[in-house]
mmCIF file of C-alpha atoms in Angstrom:
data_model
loop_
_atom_site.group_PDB
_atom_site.id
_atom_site.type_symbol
_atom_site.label_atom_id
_atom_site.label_comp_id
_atom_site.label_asym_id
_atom_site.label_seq_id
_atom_site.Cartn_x
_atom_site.Cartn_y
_atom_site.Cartn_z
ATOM 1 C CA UNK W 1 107.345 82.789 -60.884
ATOM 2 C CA UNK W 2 105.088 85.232 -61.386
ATOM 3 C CA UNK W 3 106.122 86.591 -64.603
ATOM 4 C CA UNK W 4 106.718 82.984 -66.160
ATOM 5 C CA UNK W 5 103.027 82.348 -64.997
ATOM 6 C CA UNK W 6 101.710 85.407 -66.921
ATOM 7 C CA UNK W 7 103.978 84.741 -70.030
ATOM 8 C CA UNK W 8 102.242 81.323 -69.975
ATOM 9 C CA UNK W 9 99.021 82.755 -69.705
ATOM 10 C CA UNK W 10 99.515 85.424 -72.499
ATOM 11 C CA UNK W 11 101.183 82.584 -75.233
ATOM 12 C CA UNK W 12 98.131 80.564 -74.442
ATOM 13 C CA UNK W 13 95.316 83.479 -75.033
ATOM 14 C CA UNK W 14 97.054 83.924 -78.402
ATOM 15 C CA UNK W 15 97.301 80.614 -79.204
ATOM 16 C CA UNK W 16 93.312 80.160 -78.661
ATOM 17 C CA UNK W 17 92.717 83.649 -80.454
ATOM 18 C CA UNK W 18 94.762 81.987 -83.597
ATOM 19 C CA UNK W 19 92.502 79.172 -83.630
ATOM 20 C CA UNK W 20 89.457 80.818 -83.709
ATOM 21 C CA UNK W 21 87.224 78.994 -86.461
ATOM 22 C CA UNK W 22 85.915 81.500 -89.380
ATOM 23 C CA UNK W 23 82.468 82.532 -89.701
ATOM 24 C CA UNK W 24 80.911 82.088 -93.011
ATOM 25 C CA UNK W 25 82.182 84.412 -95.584
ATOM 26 C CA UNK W 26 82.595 85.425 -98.932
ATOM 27 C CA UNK W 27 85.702 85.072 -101.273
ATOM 28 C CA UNK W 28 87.080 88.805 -102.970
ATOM 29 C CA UNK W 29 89.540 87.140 -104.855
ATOM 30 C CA UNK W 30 88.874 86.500 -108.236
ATOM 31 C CA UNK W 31 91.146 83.605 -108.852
ATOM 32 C CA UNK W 32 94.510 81.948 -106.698
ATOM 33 C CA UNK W 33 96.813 84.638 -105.855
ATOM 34 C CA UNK W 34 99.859 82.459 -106.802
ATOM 35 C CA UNK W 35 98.267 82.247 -110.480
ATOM 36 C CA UNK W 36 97.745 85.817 -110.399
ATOM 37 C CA UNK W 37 101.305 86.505 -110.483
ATOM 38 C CA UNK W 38 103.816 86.431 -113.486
ATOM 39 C CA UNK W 39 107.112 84.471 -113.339
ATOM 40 C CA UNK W 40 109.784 87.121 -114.056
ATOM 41 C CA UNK W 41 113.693 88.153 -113.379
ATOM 42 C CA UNK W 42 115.155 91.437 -112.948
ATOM 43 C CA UNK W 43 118.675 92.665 -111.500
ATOM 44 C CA UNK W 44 117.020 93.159 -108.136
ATOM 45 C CA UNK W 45 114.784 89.989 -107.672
ATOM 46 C CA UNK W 46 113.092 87.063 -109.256
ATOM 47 C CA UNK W 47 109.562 85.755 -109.269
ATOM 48 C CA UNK W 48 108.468 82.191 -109.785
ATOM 49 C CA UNK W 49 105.749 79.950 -108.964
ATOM 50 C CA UNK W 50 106.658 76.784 -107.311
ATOM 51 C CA UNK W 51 104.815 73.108 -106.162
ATOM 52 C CA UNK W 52 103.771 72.579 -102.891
ATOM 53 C CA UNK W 53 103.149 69.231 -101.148
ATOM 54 C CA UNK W 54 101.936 68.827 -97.697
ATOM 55 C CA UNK W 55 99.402 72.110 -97.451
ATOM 56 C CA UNK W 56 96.146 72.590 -98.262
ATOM 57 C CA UNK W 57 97.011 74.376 -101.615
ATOM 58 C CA UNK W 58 98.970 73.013 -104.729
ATOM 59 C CA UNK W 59 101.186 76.391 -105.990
ATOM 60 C CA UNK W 60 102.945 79.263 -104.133
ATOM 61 C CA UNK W 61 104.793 82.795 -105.603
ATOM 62 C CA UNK W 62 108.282 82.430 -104.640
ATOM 63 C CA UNK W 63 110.270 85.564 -104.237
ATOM 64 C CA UNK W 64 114.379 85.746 -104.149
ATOM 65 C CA UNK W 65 116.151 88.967 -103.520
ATOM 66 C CA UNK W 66 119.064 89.034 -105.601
ATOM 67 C CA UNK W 67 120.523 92.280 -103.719
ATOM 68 C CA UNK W 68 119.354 94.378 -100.997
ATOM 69 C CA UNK W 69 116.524 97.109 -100.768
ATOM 70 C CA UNK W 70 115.803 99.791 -99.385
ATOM 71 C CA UNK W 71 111.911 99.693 -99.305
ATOM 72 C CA UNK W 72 109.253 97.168 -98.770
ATOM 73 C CA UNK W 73 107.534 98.179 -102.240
ATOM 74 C CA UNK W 74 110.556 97.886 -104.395
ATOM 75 C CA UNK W 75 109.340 94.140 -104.554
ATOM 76 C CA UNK W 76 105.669 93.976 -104.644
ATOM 77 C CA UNK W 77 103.314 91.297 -105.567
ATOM 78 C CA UNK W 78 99.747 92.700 -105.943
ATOM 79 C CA UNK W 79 96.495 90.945 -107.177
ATOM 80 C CA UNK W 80 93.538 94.138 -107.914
ATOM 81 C CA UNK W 81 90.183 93.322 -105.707
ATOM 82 C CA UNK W 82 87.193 92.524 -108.515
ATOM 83 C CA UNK W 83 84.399 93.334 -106.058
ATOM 84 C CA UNK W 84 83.566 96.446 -104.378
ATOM 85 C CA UNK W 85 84.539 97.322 -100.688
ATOM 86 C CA UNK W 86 81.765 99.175 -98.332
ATOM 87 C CA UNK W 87 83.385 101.378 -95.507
ATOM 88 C CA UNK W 88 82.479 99.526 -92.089
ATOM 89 C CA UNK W 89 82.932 95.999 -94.033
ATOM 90 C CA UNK W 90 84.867 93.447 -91.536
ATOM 91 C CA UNK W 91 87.823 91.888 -94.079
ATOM 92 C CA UNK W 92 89.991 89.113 -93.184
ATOM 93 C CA UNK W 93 93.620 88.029 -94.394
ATOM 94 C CA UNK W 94 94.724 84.329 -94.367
ATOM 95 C CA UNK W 95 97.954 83.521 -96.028
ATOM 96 C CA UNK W 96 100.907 80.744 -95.544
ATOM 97 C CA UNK W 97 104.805 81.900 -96.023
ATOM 98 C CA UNK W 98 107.893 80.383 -95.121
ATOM 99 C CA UNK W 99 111.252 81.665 -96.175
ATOM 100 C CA UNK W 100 114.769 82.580 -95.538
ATOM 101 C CA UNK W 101 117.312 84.696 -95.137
ATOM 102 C CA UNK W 102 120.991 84.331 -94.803
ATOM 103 C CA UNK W 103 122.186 87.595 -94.209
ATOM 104 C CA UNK W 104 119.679 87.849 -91.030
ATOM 105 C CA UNK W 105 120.882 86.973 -87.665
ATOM 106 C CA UNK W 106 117.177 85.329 -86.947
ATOM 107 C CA UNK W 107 117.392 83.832 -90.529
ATOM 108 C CA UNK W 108 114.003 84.696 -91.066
ATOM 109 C CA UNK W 109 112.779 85.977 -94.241
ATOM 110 C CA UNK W 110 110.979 89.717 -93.686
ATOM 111 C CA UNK W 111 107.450 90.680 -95.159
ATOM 112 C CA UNK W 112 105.158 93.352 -95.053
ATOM 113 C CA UNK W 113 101.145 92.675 -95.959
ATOM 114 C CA UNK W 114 99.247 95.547 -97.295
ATOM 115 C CA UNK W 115 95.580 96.207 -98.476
ATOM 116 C CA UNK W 116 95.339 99.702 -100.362
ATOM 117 C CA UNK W 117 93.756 101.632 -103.188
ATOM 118 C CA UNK W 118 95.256 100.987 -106.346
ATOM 119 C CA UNK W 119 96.412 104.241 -107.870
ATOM 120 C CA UNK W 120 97.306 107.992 -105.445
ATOM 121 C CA UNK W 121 96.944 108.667 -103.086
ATOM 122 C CA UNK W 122 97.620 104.863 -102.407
ATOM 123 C CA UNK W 123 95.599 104.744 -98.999
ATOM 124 C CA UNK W 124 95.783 101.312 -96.597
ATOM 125 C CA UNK W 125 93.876 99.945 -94.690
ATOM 126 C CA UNK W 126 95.926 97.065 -93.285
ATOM 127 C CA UNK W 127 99.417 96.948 -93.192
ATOM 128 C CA UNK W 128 101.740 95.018 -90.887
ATOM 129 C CA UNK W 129 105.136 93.303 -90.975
ATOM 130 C CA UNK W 130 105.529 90.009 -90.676
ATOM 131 C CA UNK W 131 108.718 87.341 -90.556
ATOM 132 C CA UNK W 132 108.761 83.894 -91.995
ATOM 133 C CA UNK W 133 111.160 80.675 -91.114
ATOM 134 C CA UNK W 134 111.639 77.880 -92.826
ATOM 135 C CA UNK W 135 108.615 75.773 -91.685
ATOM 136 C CA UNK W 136 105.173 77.088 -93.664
ATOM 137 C CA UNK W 137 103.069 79.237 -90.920
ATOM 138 C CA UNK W 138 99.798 80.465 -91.210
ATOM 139 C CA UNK W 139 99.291 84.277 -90.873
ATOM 140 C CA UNK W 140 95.924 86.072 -89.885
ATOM 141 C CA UNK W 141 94.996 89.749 -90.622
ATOM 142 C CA UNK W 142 91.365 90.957 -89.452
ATOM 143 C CA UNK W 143 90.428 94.439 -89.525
ATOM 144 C CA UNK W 144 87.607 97.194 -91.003
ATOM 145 C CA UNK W 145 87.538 98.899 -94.265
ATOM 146 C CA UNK W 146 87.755 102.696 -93.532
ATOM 147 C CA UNK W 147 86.169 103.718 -97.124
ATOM 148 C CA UNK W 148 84.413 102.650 -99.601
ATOM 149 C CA UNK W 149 85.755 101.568 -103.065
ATOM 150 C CA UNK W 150 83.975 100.227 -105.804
ATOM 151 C CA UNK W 151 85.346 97.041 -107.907
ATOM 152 C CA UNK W 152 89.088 97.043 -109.377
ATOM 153 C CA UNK W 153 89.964 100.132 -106.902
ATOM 154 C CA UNK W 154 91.847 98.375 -104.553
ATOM 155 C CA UNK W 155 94.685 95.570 -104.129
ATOM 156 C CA UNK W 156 95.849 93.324 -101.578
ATOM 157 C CA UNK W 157 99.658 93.170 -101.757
ATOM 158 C CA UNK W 158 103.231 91.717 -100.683
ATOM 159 C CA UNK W 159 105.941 93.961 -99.848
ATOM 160 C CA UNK W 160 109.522 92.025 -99.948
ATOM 161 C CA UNK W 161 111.975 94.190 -100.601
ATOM 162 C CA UNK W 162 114.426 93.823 -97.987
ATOM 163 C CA UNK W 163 117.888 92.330 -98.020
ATOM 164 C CA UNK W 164 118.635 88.889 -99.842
ATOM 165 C CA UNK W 165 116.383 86.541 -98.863
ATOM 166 C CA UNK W 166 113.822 84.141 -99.848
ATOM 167 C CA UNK W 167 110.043 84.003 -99.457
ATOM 168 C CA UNK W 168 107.434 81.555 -100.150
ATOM 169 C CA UNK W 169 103.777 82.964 -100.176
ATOM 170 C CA UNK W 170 100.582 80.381 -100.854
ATOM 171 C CA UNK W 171 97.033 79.758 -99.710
ATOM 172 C CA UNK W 172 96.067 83.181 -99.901
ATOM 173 C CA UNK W 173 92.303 84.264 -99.281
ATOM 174 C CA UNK W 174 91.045 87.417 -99.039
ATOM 175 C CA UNK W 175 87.765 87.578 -97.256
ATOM 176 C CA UNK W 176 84.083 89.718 -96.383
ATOM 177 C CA UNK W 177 82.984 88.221 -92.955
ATOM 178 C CA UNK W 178 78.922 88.549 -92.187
ATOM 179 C CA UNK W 179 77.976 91.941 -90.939
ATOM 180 C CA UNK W 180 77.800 92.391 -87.491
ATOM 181 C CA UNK W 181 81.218 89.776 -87.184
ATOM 182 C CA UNK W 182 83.113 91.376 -83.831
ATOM 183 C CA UNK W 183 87.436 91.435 -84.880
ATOM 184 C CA UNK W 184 87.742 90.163 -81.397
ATOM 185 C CA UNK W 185 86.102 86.976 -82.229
ATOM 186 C CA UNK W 186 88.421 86.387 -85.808
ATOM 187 C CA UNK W 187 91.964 84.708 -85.350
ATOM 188 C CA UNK W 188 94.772 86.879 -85.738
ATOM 189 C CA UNK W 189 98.319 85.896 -85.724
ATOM 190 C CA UNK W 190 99.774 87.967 -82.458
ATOM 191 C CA UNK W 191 102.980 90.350 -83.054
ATOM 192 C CA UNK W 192 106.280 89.254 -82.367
ATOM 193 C CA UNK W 193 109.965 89.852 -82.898
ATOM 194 C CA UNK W 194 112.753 88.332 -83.527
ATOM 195 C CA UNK W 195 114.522 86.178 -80.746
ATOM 196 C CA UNK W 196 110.787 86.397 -79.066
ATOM 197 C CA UNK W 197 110.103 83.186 -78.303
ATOM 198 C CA UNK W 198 111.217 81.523 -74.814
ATOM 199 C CA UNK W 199 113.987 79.554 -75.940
ATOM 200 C CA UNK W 200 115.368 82.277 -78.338
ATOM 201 C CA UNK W 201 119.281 81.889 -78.117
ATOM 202 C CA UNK W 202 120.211 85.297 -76.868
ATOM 203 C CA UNK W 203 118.252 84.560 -73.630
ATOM 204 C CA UNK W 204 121.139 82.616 -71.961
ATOM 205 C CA UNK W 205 123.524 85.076 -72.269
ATOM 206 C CA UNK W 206 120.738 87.878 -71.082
ATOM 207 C CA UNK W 207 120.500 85.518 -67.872
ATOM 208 C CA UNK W 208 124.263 85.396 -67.293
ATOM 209 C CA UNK W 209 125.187 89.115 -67.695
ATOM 210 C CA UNK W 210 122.017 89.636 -65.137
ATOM 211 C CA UNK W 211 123.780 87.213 -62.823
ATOM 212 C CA UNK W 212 126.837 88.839 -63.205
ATOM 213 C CA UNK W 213 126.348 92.903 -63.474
ATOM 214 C CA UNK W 214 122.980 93.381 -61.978
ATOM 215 C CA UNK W 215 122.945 91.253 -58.776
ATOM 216 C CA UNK W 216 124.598 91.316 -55.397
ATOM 217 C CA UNK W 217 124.555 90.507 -51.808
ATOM 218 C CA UNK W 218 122.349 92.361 -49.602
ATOM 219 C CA UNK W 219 122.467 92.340 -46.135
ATOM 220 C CA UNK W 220 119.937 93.648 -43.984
ATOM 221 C CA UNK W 221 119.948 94.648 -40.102
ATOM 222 C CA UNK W 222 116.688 94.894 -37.566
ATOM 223 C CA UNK W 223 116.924 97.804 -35.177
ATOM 224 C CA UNK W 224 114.416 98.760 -32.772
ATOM 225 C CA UNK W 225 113.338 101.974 -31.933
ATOM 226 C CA UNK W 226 116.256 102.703 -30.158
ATOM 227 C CA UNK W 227 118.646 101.429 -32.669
ATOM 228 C CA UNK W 228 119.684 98.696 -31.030
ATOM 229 C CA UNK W 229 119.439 95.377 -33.065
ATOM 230 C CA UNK W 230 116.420 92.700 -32.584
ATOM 231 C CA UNK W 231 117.381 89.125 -32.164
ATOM 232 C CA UNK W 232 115.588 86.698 -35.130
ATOM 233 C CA UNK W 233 113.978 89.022 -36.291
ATOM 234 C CA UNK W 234 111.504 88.179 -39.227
ATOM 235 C CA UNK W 235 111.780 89.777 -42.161
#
């Protein structure tokens, strides 16, 4: 009981920290990241940019995997930053994805979001993994730029290249918070896994094999100090 009341308690302090309203801020991308990106086809993937209805933006890049990968970047959508970056400067990442991906137990589609210089030594300063369904989630990414770059230095990227799948990326902002903004107090989309959730399938099974393999009668006995046994005793 405990443990379900602290697994409540945790789901609902991220589910607060992911609402978290945005202070006012300025925009470093130049123009929509879906129309930033050029339709294409190769023998490992294909690019396109489809309609959207229902969100709060019009266009997405659409990604399918034609054949597995074997790294993220072998699959990358980039758009450069046009404005400079100041070391100490409090960045945000909003985005929306959904996706799929058959050959995936979860059947969710794998990401990996990335902000880095644009050329060698190719240094990041964000980068995390993220998974996407088939319903359109929002993902947030706060954090604080370590150096500073001047304009057209830097990108903020998609790495898909992972096994055949589908992806659907749209509503993309890239952001400069006020200075003095604390990360604590931006939204940020918690970290999971897959089959995290509460009513993940495997969970039932987990719960029978527990039953089964790792629980068993226990009997105890009262004695006093001379051994002998006490009568209703309370244990």
């Amino acid at each position: 009981m405990k443990l379900a009341g602290l697994l409540m308690t945790v789901s609902l302090v991220a589910a607060a920290a992911q609402d978290k309203p945005l202070p006012p801020h300025e925009s470093l991308l130049a123009a929509d990241y879906a129309g930033g990106q050029k339709p294409s086809v190769t023998e490992k993937a294909k690019i396109e940019i489809v309609d959207v209805t229902g969100q709060s933006f019009a266009k997405a890049v659409k990604t399918t995997n034609l054949q597995p990968m074997k790294a993220f970047y072998e699959l990358q959508l980039a758009v450069v930053c046009q404005q400079p970056v100041a070391k100490s400067d409090i960045l945000h990442v909003r985005f929306y994805a959904r996706g799929v991906a058959p050959e995936d137990e979860t059947g969710e589609a794998r990401g990996h979001i990335y902000f880095q210089k644009h050329s060698p030594n190719w240094h990041k300063m964000l980068t995390s993994d993220f998974r996407a369904g088939t319903n359109w989630k929002r993902y947030d990414y706060p954090f604080v730029a370590r150096r500073d770059h001047a304009a057209g230095e830097t990108a903020l990227c998609f790495g898909l290249g992972y096994g055949k799948q589908e992806m659907e990326i749209g509503g993309v902002q890239f952001l400069r918070m006020p200075k003095g903004t604390k990360l604590r107090n931006l939204p940020r989309t918690p970290v999971t896994y897959p089959g995290s959730a509460a009513n993940a399938a495997w969970r039932r099974g987990a719960a029978e094999r527990i039953e089964q393999h790792r629980k068993g009668d226990l009997k105890v006995t009262v004695v006093d100090a001379n051994g002998k046994p006490v009568p209703d005793a309370q244990v």
